[in-house]
Amino acid sequence: MKILVTGGLGFIGSHTVVELVNAGYEPVIVDDLSNSDPKILDQLAKIIGYKPVFHKLDLCDEAGVKALAVAEPDVAGIIHFAAFKAVGESVQKPLKYYRNNFYSLINLLDAYYSKPLNFVFSSSCTVYGQPEQLPVTEEAPVQPAQSPYGNTKQIAEEILKDMIASGTSSYKVVSLRYFNPVGAHETALIGELPIGVPQNLVPFITQTAIGKREKITVFGNDYDTPDGSCVRDYIHVVDLAKAHVAALKLAERDDYQGYDVFNLGTGQGSTVLEVIHAFEKATGVKVNYQIGPRRAGDVEKVWGDVTKSTNKLGWKTELGLETMMSSAWEWEKYIAQNPL
Ligand code: UD1
């Protein structure tokens, strides 16, 4: 079964391509290379044994997406990763985010509208804001978004729900709310490739450890958490990738209809300092860090209740924080020696 993977050369997309192949699917990658490198195709080939089919396409190009649907008519599912995701940049350039993240989604949905397809959407725990109850369940209220990026995820979920409610499309939709994906493939051939200065915690840790950055700043140590730094639910990207296969399998079932949403996390929170120390323990490499002020827009603590995903997706995480750190480190070392 062919599965269209938009953003398939990105961090989560590339790991999902591998897991799709492991599960017997045939991934077809669509990517505009705006935040990814075409050499990831060669890296994927080293893991899966062949170069997957690749279409270079900006999904905002409506005619291009229609042409894609003509070129790839027999896809059984779509996993839609392609989107801009930098929270800070989205505050500076909101129209860039709204234009890209909505045009691409709508063009894609339109192009395959009448086909009975399973559609898996990359959403985010950002929709919960600072939840009142932890761990946060899928039933928790969606809070006003803290950034245009977060708003694109909330509104995209609404778009998908409204589309299903209209009864006019043949899609079955699964939205996956990611907590904090980190780590890299065990081969160290694919991983996260931040452009410029990383905004996210783990790439900043690995770049500091390898000497690309002098030190990492811990954004705040006066939160109401065990050691004062923020708590997040870090999930290994390979576990996350496997959840996409589980989501497709769920949508393939005759008794699955319409729209549903699932948390993808481990169900456990870790503080920023715990993550840094887990990295040091897993790799034996010291991380030069300092405590700095809070970062605007950060929530204090969030981790997911994964009961629904465990029960309905038949999926659970297998890889812990130390494996997340050691695999991220192996990838950082690999890419330092083998720049793409
Ligand atoms: C954010 C978004 C998430 C989005 C992700 C993608 C929110 C609430 N979350 O995750 O939806 O998918 O970005 O980019 O909008 N930290 C440091 N020092 C650093 C970097 C990070 O202390 O140099 C801390 C942060 O304060 C935070 C934790 O590390 O507590 C994780 O930060 P980060 O990796 O940026 O992810 P989120 O902000 O949780």
GROMACS .gro file of C-alpha atoms and ligand atoms in nm:
model
  379
    1MET     CA    1   0.000   0.000   0.000
    2LYS     CA    2   0.133   0.339  -0.102
    3ILE     CA    3   0.142   0.607   0.163
    4LEU     CA    4   0.208   0.969   0.074
    5VAL     CA    5   0.439   1.120   0.333
    6THR     CA    6   0.447   1.499   0.309
    7GLY     CA    7   0.752   1.647   0.477
    8GLY     CA    8   0.900   1.298   0.445
    9LEU     CA    9   1.257   1.425   0.445
   10GLY     CA   10   1.215   1.608   0.774
   11PHE     CA   11   1.296   1.485   1.122
   12ILE     CA   12   0.979   1.294   1.209
   13GLY     CA   13   0.890   1.229   0.845
   14SER     CA   14   1.214   1.050   0.762
   15HIS     CA   15   1.188   0.822   1.066
   16THR     CA   16   0.828   0.746   0.973
   17VAL     CA   17   0.935   0.651   0.619
   18VAL     CA   18   1.161   0.386   0.773
   19GLU     CA   19   0.887   0.249   0.997
   20LEU     CA   20   0.641   0.240   0.705
   21VAL     CA   21   0.885   0.026   0.509
   22ASN     CA   22   0.942  -0.197   0.814
   23ALA     CA   23   0.564  -0.247   0.828
   24GLY     CA   24   0.539  -0.337   0.458
   25TYR     CA   25   0.406  -0.006   0.322
   26GLU     CA   26   0.545   0.180   0.022
   27PRO     CA   27   0.621   0.541   0.117
   28VAL     CA   28   0.602   0.816  -0.146
   29ILE     CA   29   0.777   1.126  -0.021
   30VAL     CA   30   0.666   1.481  -0.094
   31ASP     CA   31   0.887   1.762   0.036
   32ASP     CA   32   0.973   2.115  -0.076
   33LEU     CA   33   1.320   2.099   0.085
   34SER     CA   34   1.252   2.426   0.269
   35ASN     CA   35   1.367   2.273   0.598
   36SER     CA   36   1.525   1.946   0.487
   37ASP     CA   37   1.809   1.813   0.276
   38PRO     CA   38   1.767   1.603  -0.039
   39LYS     CA   39   2.062   1.389   0.073
   40ILE     CA   40   1.832   1.242   0.338
   41LEU     CA   41   1.702   1.032   0.046
   42ASP     CA   42   2.044   0.866   0.020
   43GLN     CA   43   2.052   0.822   0.397
   44LEU     CA   44   1.710   0.657   0.385
   45ALA     CA   45   1.833   0.431   0.106
   46LYS     CA   46   2.114   0.310   0.333
   47ILE     CA   47   1.857   0.209   0.594
   48ILE     CA   48   1.573   0.068   0.383
   49GLY     CA   49   1.777  -0.066   0.092
   50TYR     CA   50   1.633   0.151  -0.185
   51LYS     CA   51   1.573   0.515  -0.265
   52PRO     CA   52   1.208   0.594  -0.205
   53VAL     CA   53   1.001   0.776  -0.466
   54PHE     CA   54   1.035   1.150  -0.411
   55HIS     CA   55   0.835   1.447  -0.542
   56LYS     CA   56   0.984   1.789  -0.479
   57LEU     CA   57   0.676   2.003  -0.434
   58ASP     CA   58   0.557   2.303  -0.236
   59LEU     CA   59   0.208   2.199  -0.125
   60CYS     CA   60   0.098   2.564  -0.143
   61ASP     CA   61   0.115   2.524  -0.522
   62GLU     CA   62  -0.246   2.421  -0.589
   63ALA     CA   63  -0.188   2.317  -0.950
   64GLY     CA   64   0.120   2.122  -0.843
   65VAL     CA   65  -0.077   1.932  -0.580
   66LYS     CA   66  -0.352   1.851  -0.831
   67ALA     CA   67  -0.083   1.720  -1.065
   68LEU     CA   68   0.058   1.512  -0.780
   69ALA     CA   69  -0.282   1.352  -0.725
   70VAL     CA   70  -0.287   1.263  -1.096
   71ALA     CA   71   0.068   1.125  -1.083
   72GLU     CA   72   0.000   0.932  -0.760
   73PRO     CA   73  -0.366   0.829  -0.782
   74ASP     CA   74  -0.346   0.497  -0.598
   75VAL     CA   75  -0.235   0.603  -0.251
   76ALA     CA   76  -0.406   0.434   0.043
   77GLY     CA   77  -0.313   0.698   0.294
   78ILE     CA   78  -0.150   1.033   0.358
   79ILE     CA   79   0.066   1.126   0.654
   80HIS     CA   80   0.085   1.503   0.653
   81PHE     CA   81   0.397   1.634   0.828
   82ALA     CA   82   0.482   1.923   0.597
   83ALA     CA   83   0.446   2.246   0.794
   84PHE     CA   84   0.647   2.528   0.943
   85LYS     CA   85   0.713   2.466   1.311
   86ALA     CA   86   0.933   2.735   1.467
   87VAL     CA   87   0.729   2.891   1.745
   88GLY     CA   88   0.936   3.213   1.771
   89GLU     CA   89   0.949   3.272   1.397
   90SER     CA   90   0.572   3.228   1.375
   91VAL     CA   91   0.527   3.521   1.614
   92GLN     CA   92   0.747   3.737   1.388
   93LYS     CA   93   0.600   3.614   1.059
   94PRO     CA   94   0.241   3.506   1.124
   95LEU     CA   95   0.123   3.530   0.763
   96LYS     CA   96   0.407   3.303   0.649
   97TYR     CA   97   0.284   3.041   0.897
   98TYR     CA   98  -0.087   3.076   0.827
   99ARG     CA   99  -0.032   3.077   0.451
  100ASN     CA  100   0.195   2.775   0.447
  101ASN     CA  101   0.031   2.555   0.706
  102PHE     CA  102  -0.327   2.612   0.581
  103TYR     CA  103  -0.280   2.632   0.203
  104SER     CA  104  -0.079   2.311   0.205
  105LEU     CA  105  -0.335   2.125   0.417
  106ILE     CA  106  -0.632   2.245   0.214
  107ASN     CA  107  -0.468   2.185  -0.125
  108LEU     CA  108  -0.380   1.833  -0.020
  109LEU     CA  109  -0.727   1.753   0.118
  110ASP     CA  110  -0.888   1.899  -0.194
  111ALA     CA  111  -0.671   1.705  -0.435
  112TYR     CA  112  -0.771   1.366  -0.291
  113TYR     CA  113  -1.115   1.468  -0.159
  114SER     CA  114  -1.326   1.201  -0.323
  115LYS     CA  115  -1.092   0.909  -0.255
  116PRO     CA  116  -1.137   0.677   0.043
  117LEU     CA  117  -0.810   0.767   0.212
  118ASN     CA  118  -0.669   0.746   0.561
  119PHE     CA  119  -0.526   1.081   0.664
  120VAL     CA  120  -0.288   1.117   0.957
  121PHE     CA  121  -0.226   1.471   1.079
  122SER     CA  122   0.070   1.601   1.282
  123SER     CA  123  -0.077   1.797   1.567
  124SER     CA  124   0.085   1.905   1.890
  125CYS     CA  125   0.041   1.911   2.266
  126THR     CA  126   0.070   2.286   2.226
  127VAL     CA  127  -0.311   2.285   2.183
  128TYR     CA  128  -0.345   2.221   2.559
  129GLY     CA  129  -0.149   2.530   2.666
  130GLN     CA  130  -0.087   2.494   3.040
  131PRO     CA  131  -0.336   2.220   3.132
  132GLU     CA  132  -0.514   2.236   3.467
  133GLN     CA  133  -0.481   1.862   3.519
  134LEU     CA  134  -0.179   1.645   3.456
  135PRO     CA  135  -0.124   1.413   3.287
  136VAL     CA  136  -0.334   1.581   3.022
  137THR     CA  137  -0.596   1.372   2.842
  138GLU     CA  138  -0.736   1.426   2.494
  139GLU     CA  139  -1.056   1.553   2.658
  140ALA     CA  140  -0.879   1.851   2.818
  141PRO     CA  141  -0.996   2.183   2.677
  142VAL     CA  142  -0.799   2.334   2.391
  143GLN     CA  143  -0.661   2.663   2.524
  144PRO     CA  144  -0.609   2.989   2.334
  145ALA     CA  145  -0.294   2.942   2.128
  146GLN     CA  146   0.027   3.108   2.249
  147SER     CA  147   0.165   3.154   1.897
  148PRO     CA  148   0.055   3.158   1.533
  149TYR     CA  149   0.229   2.820   1.499
  150GLY     CA  150   0.015   2.676   1.780
  151ASN     CA  151  -0.292   2.835   1.627
  152THR     CA  152  -0.226   2.664   1.293
  153LYS     CA  153  -0.235   2.327   1.474
  154GLN     CA  154  -0.560   2.410   1.656
  155ILE     CA  155  -0.734   2.543   1.346
  156ALA     CA  156  -0.609   2.255   1.131
  157GLU     CA  157  -0.773   2.013   1.376
  158GLU     CA  158  -1.097   2.216   1.340
  159ILE     CA  159  -1.069   2.210   0.960
  160LEU     CA  160  -1.034   1.831   0.966
  161LYS     CA  161  -1.324   1.789   1.211
  162ASP     CA  162  -1.551   2.017   1.006
  163MET     CA  163  -1.459   1.831   0.689
  164ILE     CA  164  -1.554   1.499   0.847
  165ALA     CA  165  -1.873   1.645   1.001
  166SER     CA  166  -1.984   1.767   0.658
  167GLY     CA  167  -2.006   1.408   0.541
  168THR     CA  168  -1.883   1.515   0.200
  169SER     CA  169  -1.536   1.365   0.201
  170SER     CA  170  -1.428   1.003   0.197
  171TYR     CA  171  -1.139   1.055   0.437
  172LYS     CA  172  -1.084   0.887   0.769
  173VAL     CA  173  -0.873   1.116   0.984
  174VAL     CA  174  -0.645   1.059   1.283
  175SER     CA  175  -0.483   1.360   1.453
  176LEU     CA  176  -0.175   1.287   1.657
  177ARG     CA  177  -0.080   1.534   1.929
  178TYR     CA  178   0.295   1.504   1.974
  179PHE     CA  179   0.465   1.589   2.298
  180ASN     CA  180   0.842   1.653   2.256
  181PRO     CA  181   1.001   1.432   1.989
  182VAL     CA  182   1.377   1.382   2.033
  183GLY     CA  183   1.649   1.126   1.957
  184ALA     CA  184   1.753   0.971   1.628
  185HIS     CA  185   1.750   0.642   1.440
  186GLU     CA  186   1.968   0.366   1.588
  187THR     CA  187   2.184   0.362   1.273
  188ALA     CA  188   2.265   0.733   1.330
  189LEU     CA  189   2.200   0.783   0.957
  190ILE     CA  190   1.901   1.014   1.007
  191GLY     CA  191   1.812   1.261   1.281
  192GLU     CA  192   1.716   1.619   1.349
  193LEU     CA  193   1.885   1.877   1.123
  194PRO     CA  194   1.819   2.221   1.267
  195ILE     CA  195   1.899   2.513   1.039
  196GLY     CA  196   2.105   2.775   1.221
  197VAL     CA  197   2.082   2.805   1.598
  198PRO     CA  198   1.859   2.530   1.736
  199GLN     CA  199   1.548   2.646   1.918
  200ASN     CA  200   1.475   2.310   2.075
  201LEU     CA  201   1.639   2.164   2.381
  202VAL     CA  202   1.801   1.842   2.265
  203PRO     CA  203   1.974   1.970   1.948
  204PHE     CA  204   2.105   2.256   2.160
  205ILE     CA  205   2.243   2.006   2.413
  206THR     CA  206   2.414   1.792   2.147
  207GLN     CA  207   2.558   2.096   1.965
  208THR     CA  208   2.694   2.226   2.296
  209ALA     CA  209   2.842   1.887   2.383
  210ILE     CA  210   3.020   1.867   2.048
  211GLY     CA  211   3.154   2.222   2.083
  212LYS     CA  212   2.945   2.398   1.819
  213ARG     CA  213   2.786   2.610   2.095
  214GLU     CA  214   2.968   2.738   2.399
  215LYS     CA  215   2.690   2.668   2.647
  216ILE     CA  216   2.322   2.605   2.682
  217THR     CA  217   2.094   2.830   2.883
  218VAL     CA  218   1.828   2.663   3.095
  219PHE     CA  219   1.526   2.887   3.052
  220GLY     CA  220   1.421   2.942   3.413
  221ASN     CA  221   1.472   2.752   3.740
  222ASP     CA  222   1.195   2.915   3.941
  223TYR     CA  223   0.898   2.716   3.810
  224ASP     CA  224   0.681   2.510   4.041
  225THR     CA  225   0.852   2.182   3.943
  226PRO     CA  226   1.084   1.940   4.128
  227ASP     CA  227   1.403   2.133   4.039
  228GLY     CA  228   1.250   2.459   3.914
  229SER     CA  229   1.305   2.396   3.541
  230CYS     CA  230   1.018   2.325   3.299
  231VAL     CA  231   0.874   1.977   3.260
  232ARG     CA  232   0.802   1.816   2.921
  233ASP     CA  233   0.715   1.469   2.797
  234TYR     CA  234   1.008   1.372   2.572
  235ILE     CA  235   0.938   1.089   2.329
  236HIS     CA  236   1.186   0.900   2.110
  237VAL     CA  237   1.126   0.983   1.744
  238VAL     CA  238   1.132   0.613   1.650
  239ASP     CA  239   0.851   0.539   1.898
  240LEU     CA  240   0.666   0.838   1.755
  241ALA     CA  241   0.721   0.715   1.398
  242LYS     CA  242   0.578   0.374   1.491
  243ALA     CA  243   0.264   0.544   1.623
  244HIS     CA  244   0.198   0.673   1.270
  245VAL     CA  245   0.193   0.317   1.141
  246ALA     CA  246  -0.044   0.226   1.426
  247ALA     CA  247  -0.266   0.524   1.332
  248LEU     CA  248  -0.286   0.404   0.971
  249LYS     CA  249  -0.375   0.054   1.087
  250LEU     CA  250  -0.650   0.194   1.308
  251ALA     CA  251  -0.792   0.402   1.022
  252GLU     CA  252  -0.784   0.097   0.794
  253ARG     CA  253  -1.029  -0.084   1.019
  254ASP     CA  254  -1.389  -0.100   0.895
  255ASP     CA  255  -1.517   0.004   1.237
  256TYR     CA  256  -1.308   0.323   1.241
  257GLN     CA  257  -1.501   0.621   1.114
  258GLY     CA  258  -1.452   0.992   1.088
  259TYR     CA  259  -1.210   1.173   1.316
  260ASP     CA  260  -1.022   1.102   1.636
  261VAL     CA  261  -0.727   1.246   1.823
  262PHE     CA  262  -0.449   1.082   2.026
  263ASN     CA  263  -0.172   1.195   2.257
  264LEU     CA  264   0.174   1.069   2.162
  265GLY     CA  265   0.406   1.087   2.458
  266THR     CA  266   0.556   0.853   2.715
  267GLY     CA  267   0.320   0.962   2.992
  268GLN     CA  268   0.617   1.081   3.199
  269GLY     CA  269   0.757   1.427   3.247
  270SER     CA  270   1.123   1.527   3.274
  271THR     CA  271   1.267   1.862   3.373
  272VAL     CA  272   1.520   2.045   3.156
  273LEU     CA  273   1.791   1.971   3.414
  274GLU     CA  274   1.696   1.604   3.423
  275VAL     CA  275   1.733   1.590   3.045
  276ILE     CA  276   2.077   1.751   3.060
  277HIS     CA  277   2.186   1.508   3.332
  278ALA     CA  278   2.040   1.211   3.143
  279PHE     CA  279   2.248   1.319   2.844
  280GLU     CA  280   2.562   1.337   3.056
  281LYS     CA  281   2.492   0.995   3.206
  282ALA     CA  282   2.412   0.830   2.874
  283THR     CA  283   2.713   0.969   2.688
  284GLY     CA  284   2.975   1.045   2.954
  285VAL     CA  285   3.005   1.394   2.806
  286LYS     CA  286   2.964   1.700   3.030
  287VAL     CA  287   2.730   1.975   2.911
  288ASN     CA  288   2.824   2.336   2.983
  289TYR     CA  289   2.501   2.496   3.101
  290GLN     CA  290   2.389   2.807   3.283
  291ILE     CA  291   2.060   2.909   3.434
  292GLY     CA  292   1.895   3.199   3.254
  293PRO     CA  293   1.561   3.380   3.258
  294ARG     CA  294   1.235   3.218   3.155
  295ARG     CA  295   1.159   3.204   2.782
  296ALA     CA  296   0.844   3.394   2.682
  297GLY     CA  297   0.556   3.164   2.594
  298ASP     CA  298   0.688   2.851   2.770
  299VAL     CA  299   0.436   2.651   2.967
  300GLU     CA  300   0.553   2.538   3.309
  301LYS     CA  301   0.480   2.169   3.285
  302VAL     CA  302   0.303   1.931   3.055
  303TRP     CA  303   0.299   1.558   3.008
  304GLY     CA  304   0.050   1.334   2.841
  305ASP     CA  305  -0.200   1.073   2.948
  306VAL     CA  306  -0.142   0.801   2.690
  307THR     CA  307  -0.416   0.560   2.802
  308LYS     CA  308  -0.626   0.625   2.490
  309SER     CA  309  -0.330   0.576   2.252
  310THR     CA  310  -0.226   0.260   2.433
  311ASN     CA  311  -0.575   0.114   2.419
  312LYS     CA  312  -0.698   0.227   2.078
  313LEU     CA  313  -0.377   0.246   1.877
  314GLY     CA  314  -0.236  -0.065   2.044
  315TRP     CA  315   0.089   0.126   2.072
  316LYS     CA  316   0.324   0.219   2.349
  317THR     CA  317   0.667   0.370   2.377
  318GLU     CA  318   0.966   0.141   2.421
  319LEU     CA  319   1.265   0.375   2.438
  320GLY     CA  320   1.360   0.575   2.746
  321LEU     CA  321   1.532   0.907   2.808
  322GLU     CA  322   1.885   0.764   2.803
  323THR     CA  323   1.832   0.604   2.462
  324MET     CA  324   1.684   0.930   2.339
  325MET     CA  325   2.000   1.109   2.452
  326SER     CA  326   2.253   0.851   2.333
  327SER     CA  327   2.093   0.824   1.989
  328ALA     CA  328   2.077   1.204   1.951
  329TRP     CA  329   2.446   1.213   2.044
  330GLU     CA  330   2.544   0.941   1.794
  331TRP     CA  331   2.364   1.139   1.522
  332GLU     CA  332   2.535   1.465   1.621
  333LYS     CA  333   2.875   1.292   1.599
  334TYR     CA  334   2.784   1.128   1.268
  335ILE     CA  335   2.678   1.454   1.108
  336ALA     CA  336   2.990   1.631   1.237
  337GLN     CA  337   3.204   1.371   1.057
  338ASN     CA  338   2.980   1.329   0.753
  339PRO     CA  339   2.823   1.667   0.673
  340LEU     CA  340   2.543   1.623   0.423
  341UD1     C1  341   0.766   2.381   2.133
  341UD1     C2  342   0.618   2.380   2.118
  341UD1     C3  343   0.573   2.259   2.046
  341UD1     C4  344   0.640   2.252   1.915
  341UD1     C5  345   0.789   2.253   1.933
  341UD1     C6  346   0.851   2.257   1.795
  341UD1     C7  347   0.483   2.490   2.282
  341UD1     C8  348   0.427   2.483   2.420
  341UD1     N1  349   0.555   2.387   2.247
  341UD1     O1  350   0.798   2.281   2.228
  341UD1     O2  351   0.437   2.261   2.024
  341UD1     O3  352   0.600   2.139   1.844
  341UD1     O4  353   0.829   2.365   2.010
  341UD1     O5  354   0.957   2.343   1.783
  341UD1     O6  355   0.461   2.583   2.207
  341UD1     N2  356   1.487   2.490   2.675
  341UD1     C9  357   1.594   2.543   2.745
  341UD1     N3  358   1.701   2.590   2.674
  341UD1    C10  359   1.707   2.586   2.538
  341UD1    C11  360   1.598   2.529   2.467
  341UD1    C12  361   1.489   2.483   2.538
  341UD1     O7  362   1.592   2.549   2.868
  341UD1     O8  363   1.806   2.632   2.481
  341UD1    C13  364   1.372   2.437   2.750
  341UD1    C14  365   1.242   2.509   2.722
  341UD1     O9  366   1.225   2.619   2.805
  341UD1    C15  367   1.142   2.397   2.747
  341UD1    C16  368   1.216   2.270   2.712
  341UD1    O10  369   1.354   2.305   2.710
  341UD1    O11  370   1.112   2.392   2.884
  341UD1    C17  371   1.178   2.216   2.575
  341UD1    O12  372   1.186   2.323   2.482
  341UD1     P1  373   1.173   2.297   2.325
  341UD1    O13  374   1.260   2.185   2.285
  341UD1    O14  375   1.193   2.429   2.256
  341UD1    O15  376   1.025   2.247   2.307
  341UD1     P2  377   0.886   2.311   2.355
  341UD1    O16  378   0.897   2.455   2.376
  341UD1    O17  379   0.836   2.227   2.467
   0.00000   0.00000   0.00000
